[in-house]
Tab-separated table of C-alpha atoms in Angstrom:
chain	number	residue	atom	x	y	z
A	188	MET	CA	100.912	127.797	119.693
A	189	VAL	CA	103.968	127.783	122.820
A	190	ILE	CA	105.764	130.428	122.789
A	191	LEU	CA	109.154	130.046	124.636
A	192	SER	CA	111.716	132.253	125.899
A	193	ARG	CA	115.157	132.345	124.291
A	194	TYR	CA	116.481	130.023	127.507
A	195	GLU	CA	113.424	127.833	126.948
A	196	ARG	CA	114.581	127.506	123.743
A	197	MET	CA	118.106	126.763	124.540
A	198	ILE	CA	117.032	123.923	126.941
A	199	ALA	CA	114.762	122.145	125.125
A	200	ARG	CA	117.205	122.594	122.414
A	201	ARG	CA	119.844	120.979	124.375
A	202	TYR	CA	117.095	117.947	125.642
A	203	LEU	CA	115.947	116.898	122.136
A	204	LEU	CA	120.298	115.985	121.791
A	205	PRO	CA	121.463	113.285	122.936
A	206	GLY	CA	123.700	114.311	126.510
A	207	LYS	CA	126.394	112.193	128.687
A	208	GLY	CA	124.647	108.885	129.901
A	209	GLU	CA	121.708	109.584	127.638
A	210	ALA	CA	121.659	107.404	125.114
A	211	PHE	CA	119.096	105.214	125.931
A	212	ILE	CA	116.984	108.286	126.483
A	213	PHE	CA	118.105	109.446	123.064
A	214	LEU	CA	117.251	105.492	121.738
A	215	VAL	CA	113.856	105.786	123.015
A	216	ALA	CA	112.638	108.827	121.752
A	217	SER	CA	114.572	108.068	118.507
A	218	ILE	CA	112.190	104.465	118.519
A	219	SER	CA	109.059	106.878	119.306
A	220	LEU	CA	110.108	109.095	116.125
A	221	VAL	CA	110.564	106.370	113.690
A	222	ALA	CA	107.047	104.032	115.760
A	223	VAL	CA	105.110	107.799	114.678
A	224	MET	CA	106.379	107.844	111.291
A	225	LEU	CA	105.891	104.775	110.169
A	226	GLY	CA	102.515	105.181	111.542
A	227	VAL	CA	101.705	108.775	109.810
A	228	ALA	CA	103.677	106.751	106.519
A	229	ALA	CA	101.106	103.637	107.187
A	230	LEU	CA	98.071	105.313	107.287
A	231	VAL	CA	98.840	107.734	104.577
A	232	ILE	CA	99.481	105.001	102.238
A	233	VAL	CA	96.605	102.395	103.028
A	234	MET	CA	94.052	105.247	102.959
A	235	SER	CA	95.307	106.658	99.213
A	236	VAL	CA	95.345	103.397	98.074
A	237	MET	CA	91.812	103.075	99.470
A	238	ASN	CA	90.748	106.017	97.649
A	239	GLY	CA	92.723	104.900	94.525
A	240	PHE	CA	90.861	101.728	94.084
A	241	ARG	CA	86.831	102.551	94.742
A	242	ALA	CA	88.161	106.260	92.169
A	243	GLU	CA	89.482	103.455	89.909
A	244	LEU	CA	86.531	101.066	89.718
A	245	PHE	CA	84.741	103.865	89.548
A	246	ASP	CA	85.284	105.421	86.434
A	247	LYS	CA	85.752	102.007	84.793
A	248	ILE	CA	82.736	100.541	86.116
A	249	VAL	CA	80.606	104.077	84.956
A	250	GLY	CA	82.930	104.136	81.884
A	251	LEU	CA	81.660	101.253	80.393
A	252	ASN	CA	77.709	100.863	82.585
A	253	GLY	CA	77.231	104.803	82.775
A	254	HIS	CA	75.322	105.999	85.872
A	255	ALA	CA	72.276	104.043	85.228
A	256	VAL	CA	70.851	101.722	83.101
A	257	VAL	CA	67.359	101.163	81.414
A	258	GLN	CA	66.905	97.931	81.271
A	259	GLY	CA	63.985	96.724	79.088
A	260	VAL	CA	61.591	93.990	80.778
A	261	GLY	CA	63.544	90.589	79.674
A	262	GLY	CA	66.328	91.623	78.341
A	263	ARG	CA	64.393	93.652	75.501
A	264	LEU	CA	63.589	97.011	74.595
A	265	PRO	CA	61.363	97.257	71.489
A	266	ASP	CA	60.497	101.041	71.678
A	267	TRP	CA	63.788	102.198	72.797
A	268	GLN	CA	63.911	104.917	70.134
A	269	ASP	CA	61.445	106.452	72.676
A	270	VAL	CA	63.480	105.730	75.417
A	271	LEU	CA	66.228	107.502	74.296
A	272	LYS	CA	64.366	110.425	73.168
A	273	GLN	CA	62.890	110.897	76.995
A	274	ALA	CA	66.403	110.191	78.665
A	275	ARG	CA	68.009	113.084	76.555
A	276	ALA	CA	65.047	115.408	77.104
A	277	THR	CA	65.279	114.449	81.248
A	278	PRO	CA	67.035	117.749	82.815
A	279	GLY	CA	70.233	116.351	84.501
A	280	ILE	CA	70.939	114.107	81.957
A	281	THR	CA	74.035	114.036	80.017
A	282	SER	CA	74.074	111.459	77.277
A	283	ALA	CA	72.295	108.043	76.906
A	284	LEU	CA	73.178	105.273	74.221
A	285	PRO	CA	71.654	102.201	73.232
A	286	LEU	CA	73.428	99.144	73.399
A	287	ILE	CA	73.399	95.336	73.966
A	288	ASP	CA	74.836	93.530	76.679
A	289	GLN	CA	74.794	89.684	76.039
A	290	PRO	CA	76.038	86.530	77.382
A	291	LEU	CA	77.704	84.042	75.440
A	292	MET	CA	80.412	81.501	74.471
A	293	THR	CA	83.660	82.394	72.366
A	294	SER	CA	86.012	79.446	70.653
A	295	TYR	CA	89.301	79.724	69.226
A	296	ASN	CA	91.855	76.740	68.364
A	297	GLY	CA	89.336	74.864	70.743
A	298	ARG	CA	89.690	76.841	73.822
A	299	VAL	CA	86.075	78.235	74.950
A	300	GLU	CA	85.673	80.732	76.928
A	301	ALA	CA	82.534	82.386	78.492
A	302	ILE	CA	81.826	86.118	76.983
A	303	LEU	CA	79.618	89.412	77.775
A	304	VAL	CA	79.116	91.016	74.156
A	305	ARG	CA	78.497	94.626	73.795
A	306	GLY	CA	77.281	96.104	71.160
A	307	MET	CA	77.463	99.951	70.743
A	308	ARG	CA	77.345	102.269	68.091
A	309	ALA	CA	80.171	102.841	65.889
A	310	GLU	CA	80.657	105.647	66.830
A	311	ASP	CA	80.308	105.269	70.693
A	312	ILE	CA	83.279	102.121	70.468
A	313	ARG	CA	85.740	105.064	68.969
A	314	SER	CA	84.284	108.043	71.956
A	315	ASN	CA	84.459	105.713	74.830
A	316	PRO	CA	87.511	107.128	76.739
A	317	THR	CA	87.696	103.437	78.637
A	318	ILE	CA	87.648	101.261	76.064
A	319	ASN	CA	89.962	103.461	74.085
A	320	LYS	CA	92.328	104.256	76.981
A	321	LYS	CA	94.444	101.312	76.213
A	322	VAL	CA	94.540	99.793	73.036
A	323	LEU	CA	97.583	96.902	73.127
A	324	ALA	CA	96.911	96.252	69.920
A	325	GLY	CA	94.487	96.927	66.446
A	326	SER	CA	92.302	99.873	65.814
A	327	MET	CA	89.168	100.869	67.220
A	328	ALA	CA	88.630	102.114	64.054
A	329	THR	CA	88.195	98.831	62.308
A	330	VAL	CA	85.785	98.179	64.088
A	331	THR	CA	82.528	98.961	62.069
A	332	PRO	CA	79.247	97.582	61.311
A	333	GLY	CA	79.404	95.050	58.251
A	334	SER	CA	83.112	94.160	58.381
A	335	GLY	CA	83.150	91.581	60.801
A	336	ARG	CA	85.300	92.557	62.788
A	337	VAL	CA	85.420	92.736	66.781
A	338	ALA	CA	87.550	94.388	69.663
A	339	ILE	CA	88.199	91.680	72.482
A	340	GLY	CA	89.806	92.478	75.859
A	341	ALA	CA	93.541	91.706	76.743
A	342	ARG	CA	92.959	88.532	79.382
A	343	LEU	CA	90.197	86.839	77.100
A	344	ALA	CA	92.910	87.609	74.721
A	345	GLU	CA	95.314	85.475	76.701
A	346	GLU	CA	93.071	83.047	77.442
A	347	LEU	CA	92.038	81.951	73.938
A	348	GLY	CA	95.353	82.467	72.276
A	349	ALA	CA	93.980	85.368	70.174
A	350	ASP	CA	95.509	88.004	68.303
A	351	VAL	CA	94.876	90.943	66.097
A	352	GLY	CA	94.138	88.727	62.722
A	353	SER	CA	92.548	86.037	64.882
A	354	GLN	CA	89.150	84.367	63.474
A	355	ILE	CA	87.233	83.594	66.824
A	356	SER	CA	83.629	82.334	66.893
A	357	LEU	CA	80.978	83.524	68.782
A	358	ILE	CA	78.126	80.885	69.978
A	359	SER	CA	75.042	82.122	70.524
A	360	PRO	CA	72.408	79.993	72.084
A	361	GLN	CA	69.311	81.632	70.536
A	362	GLY	CA	69.597	79.793	66.985
A	363	GLN	CA	67.268	78.102	64.184
A	364	THR	CA	64.748	75.620	66.052
A	365	THR	CA	64.525	72.298	64.130
A	366	PRO	CA	62.501	69.348	64.833
A	367	PHE	CA	65.528	67.876	67.143
A	368	GLY	CA	65.756	71.426	69.139
A	369	THR	CA	66.775	74.782	68.807
A	370	VAL	CA	70.957	74.614	66.875
A	371	PRO	CA	72.883	77.057	68.395
A	372	ARG	CA	74.095	80.053	66.439
A	373	ILE	CA	77.885	80.141	65.568
A	374	VAL	CA	79.743	82.965	63.591
A	375	SER	CA	82.970	84.072	63.296
A	376	TYR	CA	84.693	87.426	63.569
A	377	THR	CA	87.653	88.750	62.973
A	378	VAL	CA	89.631	90.439	65.747
A	379	GLY	CA	89.870	93.846	64.913
A	380	ALA	CA	91.146	95.612	68.352
A	381	ILE	CA	92.577	93.998	71.696
A	382	PHE	CA	92.127	96.753	74.284
A	383	GLU	CA	92.513	96.326	78.394
A	384	ILE	CA	90.584	98.598	80.808
A	385	GLY	CA	92.458	97.805	84.170
A	386	VAL	CA	89.236	95.421	85.452
A	387	TYR	CA	90.490	92.031	85.175
A	388	ASP	CA	87.021	90.765	85.397
A	389	TYR	CA	86.303	93.106	82.393
A	390	ASP	CA	89.628	92.184	80.235
A	391	LYS	CA	88.606	88.734	80.518
A	392	ALA	CA	85.098	88.912	79.251
A	393	TYR	CA	84.463	91.591	76.896
A	394	VAL	CA	84.005	91.547	73.193
A	395	VAL	CA	82.491	94.779	71.773
A	396	MET	CA	80.759	95.208	68.104
A	397	PRO	CA	79.121	97.401	66.294
A	398	LEU	CA	75.288	97.585	67.173
A	399	ARG	CA	74.212	96.150	64.010
A	400	ASP	CA	76.462	93.295	63.844
A	401	ALA	CA	75.611	92.473	67.660
A	402	GLN	CA	71.699	92.838	66.850
A	403	SER	CA	72.456	90.220	63.564
A	404	LEU	CA	74.242	87.712	66.113
A	405	LEU	CA	71.676	87.146	68.336
A	406	LEU	CA	68.233	87.684	66.276
A	407	MET	CA	67.095	90.968	68.140
A	408	GLY	CA	65.825	93.078	64.931
A	409	ASP	CA	65.935	96.591	65.506
A	410	THR	CA	65.943	95.727	69.793
A	411	VAL	CA	68.972	97.302	71.907
A	412	GLY	CA	68.988	95.604	75.476
A	413	MET	CA	69.028	98.806	77.378
A	414	ILE	CA	69.676	102.467	77.691
A	415	GLU	CA	73.162	104.083	79.292
A	416	VAL	CA	72.707	106.680	80.625
A	417	GLN	CA	74.977	109.367	81.881
A	418	THR	CA	74.114	112.183	85.104
A	419	VAL	CA	75.380	115.423	86.129
A	420	ASP	CA	76.392	114.636	89.298
A	421	ALA	CA	76.334	110.067	90.057
A	422	ASP	CA	75.911	110.915	93.562
A	423	ARG	CA	72.236	112.757	92.771
A	424	VAL	CA	71.960	109.580	90.558
A	425	GLY	CA	68.393	108.968	92.319
A	426	PRO	CA	66.897	111.861	91.841
A	427	ILE	CA	68.236	112.841	88.637
A	428	LEU	CA	66.273	109.735	86.812
A	429	ALA	CA	62.995	109.720	89.149
A	430	PRO	CA	61.084	111.207	86.303
A	431	LEU	CA	62.631	109.281	84.047
A	432	ALA	CA	61.917	106.054	85.734
A	433	LYS	CA	58.467	106.906	86.424
A	434	ALA	CA	57.725	107.558	82.853
A	435	THR	CA	59.092	103.933	81.656
A	436	ARG	CA	57.457	102.238	84.775
A	437	GLY	CA	56.831	98.738	83.221
A	438	ASP	CA	57.945	98.380	80.213
A	439	ALA	CA	62.310	99.416	81.852
A	440	VAL	CA	63.647	99.056	85.090
A	441	VAL	CA	65.824	102.026	85.866
A	442	THR	CA	69.587	100.828	87.555
A	443	ASP	CA	71.838	102.857	89.186
A	444	TRP	CA	75.876	102.325	89.673
A	445	ARG	CA	74.954	101.731	93.282
A	446	GLN	CA	72.453	99.632	93.200
A	447	MET	CA	74.362	96.936	90.362
A	448	ASN	CA	77.931	97.470	92.614
A	449	ALA	CA	76.176	98.030	96.151
A	450	GLN	CA	78.621	95.100	97.552
A	451	LEU	CA	81.232	95.903	95.974
A	452	PHE	CA	81.258	99.733	97.062
A	453	GLU	CA	79.913	98.909	100.228
A	454	ALA	CA	82.658	96.637	101.398
A	455	LEU	CA	85.367	98.905	100.306
A	456	ALA	CA	84.001	101.666	102.501
A	457	VAL	CA	83.442	99.317	105.415
A	458	GLU	CA	87.279	98.245	105.119
A	459	ARG	CA	88.458	102.183	104.570
A	460	VAL	CA	86.993	102.496	108.301
A	461	ALA	CA	88.310	99.104	109.551
A	462	MET	CA	91.918	100.061	108.223
A	463	PHE	CA	92.066	103.975	109.360
A	464	THR	CA	90.864	102.466	112.745
A	465	VAL	CA	93.240	99.747	113.162
A	466	LEU	CA	96.431	101.879	111.798
A	467	SER	CA	95.340	104.555	114.395
A	468	ILE	CA	96.505	102.606	116.856
A	469	ILE	CA	100.271	102.621	115.699
A	470	ILE	CA	100.174	106.313	116.199
A	471	LEU	CA	98.680	105.442	119.471
A	472	VAL	CA	101.959	103.202	120.641
A	473	ALA	CA	104.159	105.142	118.974
A	474	VAL	CA	102.420	108.194	121.578
A	475	PHE	CA	102.604	105.962	124.398
A	476	ASN	CA	106.607	105.872	123.372
A	477	ILE	CA	106.884	109.582	123.754
A	478	LEU	CA	105.302	109.770	126.985
A	479	SER	CA	108.059	106.898	128.073
A	480	SER	CA	110.726	108.951	126.907
A	481	LEU	CA	109.315	111.951	128.622
A	482	ILE	CA	109.315	110.383	131.768
A	483	MET	CA	112.135	108.889	131.812
A	484	LEU	CA	113.900	112.400	130.288
A	485	VAL	CA	112.299	114.079	133.600
A	486	ARG	CA	113.536	111.866	135.939
A	487	ALA	CA	116.781	111.989	134.287
A	488	LYS	CA	116.720	115.548	134.794
A	489	THR	CA	115.583	115.790	138.567
A	490	ARG	CA	118.619	117.861	139.500
A	491	ASP	CA	118.627	119.739	136.290
A	492	ILE	CA	115.054	120.827	136.814
A	493	ALA	CA	115.795	121.757	140.497
A	494	ILE	CA	118.322	124.239	140.060
A	495	LEU	CA	116.601	125.986	137.348
A	496	ARG	CA	113.503	125.918	139.595
A	497	THR	CA	116.150	127.804	142.256
A	498	MET	CA	117.092	130.057	139.250
A	499	GLY	CA	114.136	131.777	138.717
A	500	ALA	CA	112.123	128.993	136.144
A	501	THR	CA	108.614	129.113	136.206
A	502	ARG	CA	106.250	126.509	136.649
A	503	GLY	CA	105.097	127.237	133.367
A	504	GLY	CA	108.430	127.837	131.774
A	505	LEU	CA	109.352	124.114	132.385
A	506	MET	CA	105.794	122.492	131.075
A	507	ARG	CA	106.652	124.190	127.866
A	508	ILE	CA	109.712	123.162	127.745
A	509	PHE	CA	109.191	119.261	127.628
A	510	MET	CA	106.033	119.742	125.663
A	511	VAL	CA	107.537	120.899	123.023
A	512	VAL	CA	110.401	118.508	123.475
A	513	GLY	CA	107.345	116.109	122.891
A	514	THR	CA	105.658	117.720	120.216
A	515	THR	CA	108.863	118.339	118.094
A	516	ILE	CA	109.532	114.894	118.193
A	517	GLY	CA	105.970	114.000	117.273
A	518	ALA	CA	106.453	116.504	114.531
A	519	LEU	CA	109.011	115.301	113.212
A	520	GLY	CA	107.525	111.775	113.146
A	521	THR	CA	104.641	112.983	111.464
A	522	VAL	CA	106.610	114.889	108.688
A	523	ALA	CA	108.765	112.203	107.875
A	524	GLY	CA	106.051	109.954	107.762
A	525	LEU	CA	104.512	112.185	105.185
A	526	ILE	CA	107.421	111.795	102.991
A	527	LEU	CA	107.855	108.263	102.853
A	528	GLY	CA	104.224	107.961	102.151
A	529	ALA	CA	104.705	110.207	98.961
A	530	ILE	CA	108.083	107.893	98.403
A	531	PHE	CA	105.884	104.669	98.625
A	532	LEU	CA	103.038	105.920	96.799
A	533	PHE	CA	105.248	107.517	93.851
A	534	TYR	CA	107.174	103.980	93.583
A	535	ARG	CA	104.016	101.425	94.651
A	536	GLN	CA	104.227	99.531	91.269
A	537	GLY	CA	108.122	98.988	92.184
A	538	VAL	CA	107.726	98.065	95.537
A	539	VAL	CA	105.151	95.556	94.807
A	540	ASN	CA	107.488	94.121	91.889
A	541	PHE	CA	110.607	94.019	93.888
A	542	VAL	CA	108.447	92.111	96.650
A	543	GLN	CA	107.327	89.717	94.594
A	544	LEU	CA	110.454	88.831	93.076
A	545	VAL	CA	112.180	88.737	96.225
A	546	THR	CA	109.613	86.203	97.942
A	547	GLY	CA	108.455	84.864	94.484
A	548	GLN	CA	104.666	85.557	95.628
A	549	ASN	CA	102.612	87.090	93.135
A	550	LEU	CA	100.849	89.642	95.647
A	551	TRP	CA	99.077	91.555	92.994
A	552	ASP	CA	97.185	88.964	90.871
A	553	PRO	CA	94.507	90.465	89.093
A	554	SER	CA	91.928	87.466	89.212
A	555	ILE	CA	91.607	88.477	93.013
A	556	ARG	CA	92.467	92.335	93.025
A	557	TYR	CA	90.115	93.406	90.413
A	558	LEU	CA	92.462	95.798	89.258
A	559	THR	CA	95.891	94.971	87.314
A	560	GLU	CA	97.874	98.041	89.234
A	561	LEU	CA	98.040	99.357	92.624
A	562	PRO	CA	96.121	102.075	92.448
A	563	SER	CA	96.691	105.431	94.584
A	564	LYS	CA	94.739	108.416	95.304
A	565	PRO	CA	96.103	111.000	97.901
A	566	ASP	CA	92.876	112.893	99.827
A	567	PRO	CA	94.574	116.021	100.802
A	568	VAL	CA	91.708	116.577	103.633
A	569	GLU	CA	92.520	112.775	104.830
A	570	VAL	CA	96.408	113.385	104.731
A	571	VAL	CA	96.108	116.411	107.075
A	572	VAL	CA	93.417	115.312	109.353
A	573	ILE	CA	96.055	111.950	109.683
A	574	ALA	CA	98.659	114.434	110.197
A	575	LEU	CA	96.614	116.879	112.992
A	576	MET	CA	95.635	113.262	115.011
A	577	ALA	CA	99.560	112.534	115.562
A	578	LEU	CA	100.454	116.295	116.622
A	579	VAL	CA	97.542	115.659	119.018
A	580	PHE	CA	98.223	112.816	120.274
A	581	SER	CA	102.215	113.692	120.737
A	582	PHE	CA	100.711	116.660	122.653
A	583	LEU	CA	98.219	114.852	124.825
A	584	ALA	CA	101.390	112.365	125.541
A	585	THR	CA	103.229	115.758	126.829
A	586	LEU	CA	100.712	116.739	129.582
A	587	TYR	CA	101.683	114.672	132.018
A	588	PRO	CA	105.661	114.038	131.977
A	589	ALA	CA	105.601	118.253	131.847
A	590	TRP	CA	103.159	118.862	135.096
A	591	LYS	CA	105.703	116.050	136.677
A	592	ALA	CA	108.787	118.293	135.613
A	593	ALA	CA	106.926	121.443	136.937
A	594	SER	CA	105.639	120.095	140.310
A	595	THR	CA	108.924	118.819	140.954
A	596	ASP	CA	109.911	120.698	144.408
A	597	PRO	CA	114.021	121.924	144.507
A	598	VAL	CA	114.741	121.800	148.261
A	599	GLN	CA	113.239	118.076	148.473
A	600	VAL	CA	116.236	117.326	145.273
A	601	LEU	CA	118.782	119.659	146.344
A	602	ARG	CA	118.411	119.205	150.213
A	603	TYR	CA	121.415	116.369	150.625
A	604	GLU	CA	123.046	117.879	147.953
């Protein structure tokens, strides 16, 4: 930490404020401060949004599919009760639930949509936080075995024009065999609840029904399609599930969340690094502005520096003065950037809505962005790294102007005074 004497603090404070005939230097310094602020704010906002994307997608994907699934060969798991017992007995596995996931078609009032039927036990439907977090209409409690009621995603309800109480038809290709071929099986169900997960692809496709009803619809008897597994640590899912994968080899395939969504999460990781690198250039540009403003300040204050040197000011003291001036500009810009970033993140959805209103463009199309709202999850470590990076760059930018000021020869400057 640079420790200034009383006169050094006074001079540094004086150089930070505009003097007579120094409005242009002050303007350049102000632009440098704003540039640092915008660079820090942009980095904080973008990294927080990227972290929010990953966290939201992970929570919602894992909330529906677990950390891994044990899927039967051919899409069916006949001895699922035994696999369920093995999974629950495996160390590190916190829960194991039987599921049916089957792509089908649905129709309502002449509209036909592709869907993904999710069969779950009634108690699992009611206890699933991802599905129950935002029930827009109806009640999940009405979706019980034998009731003929299902829950559908909000976007699917919009596409079909269906509401709670509507009768939708589910079309299964596994129907009766006749001399003319297989007749699709069409069964009507009542919409008992409409939910919103927050991931467009899920909200547009999912139809949740009791496991027993799904087995009846798909003519599966007492079999299921897979076992959903939750573990104590999502990042260690591979080693935790290794014993289960070995025990079920040949009858089932164990697939974890990284394998199911590898391309998506890898793309997010690459994009985070790329955005961090590109936006760091903004801070670098701002630092060069600090450098140029300090060089201009040194040139403007050459006579003052020479007089200070003749009065006994040391080279080290002059270096400290200009280093503090430049670092203060960087520090003020960094603090302002952190505040601006926090304000933007707090009102992020309002900002998006305002820009959409002004431009008339849909900037946040859920069908493209996956999520229905702009997410955010600031990482304190990343915020500290961004702030430190801005401060270090600002400090480094002060070294050359400070050295130039300290190396001023008072004899040469004052020769003709």
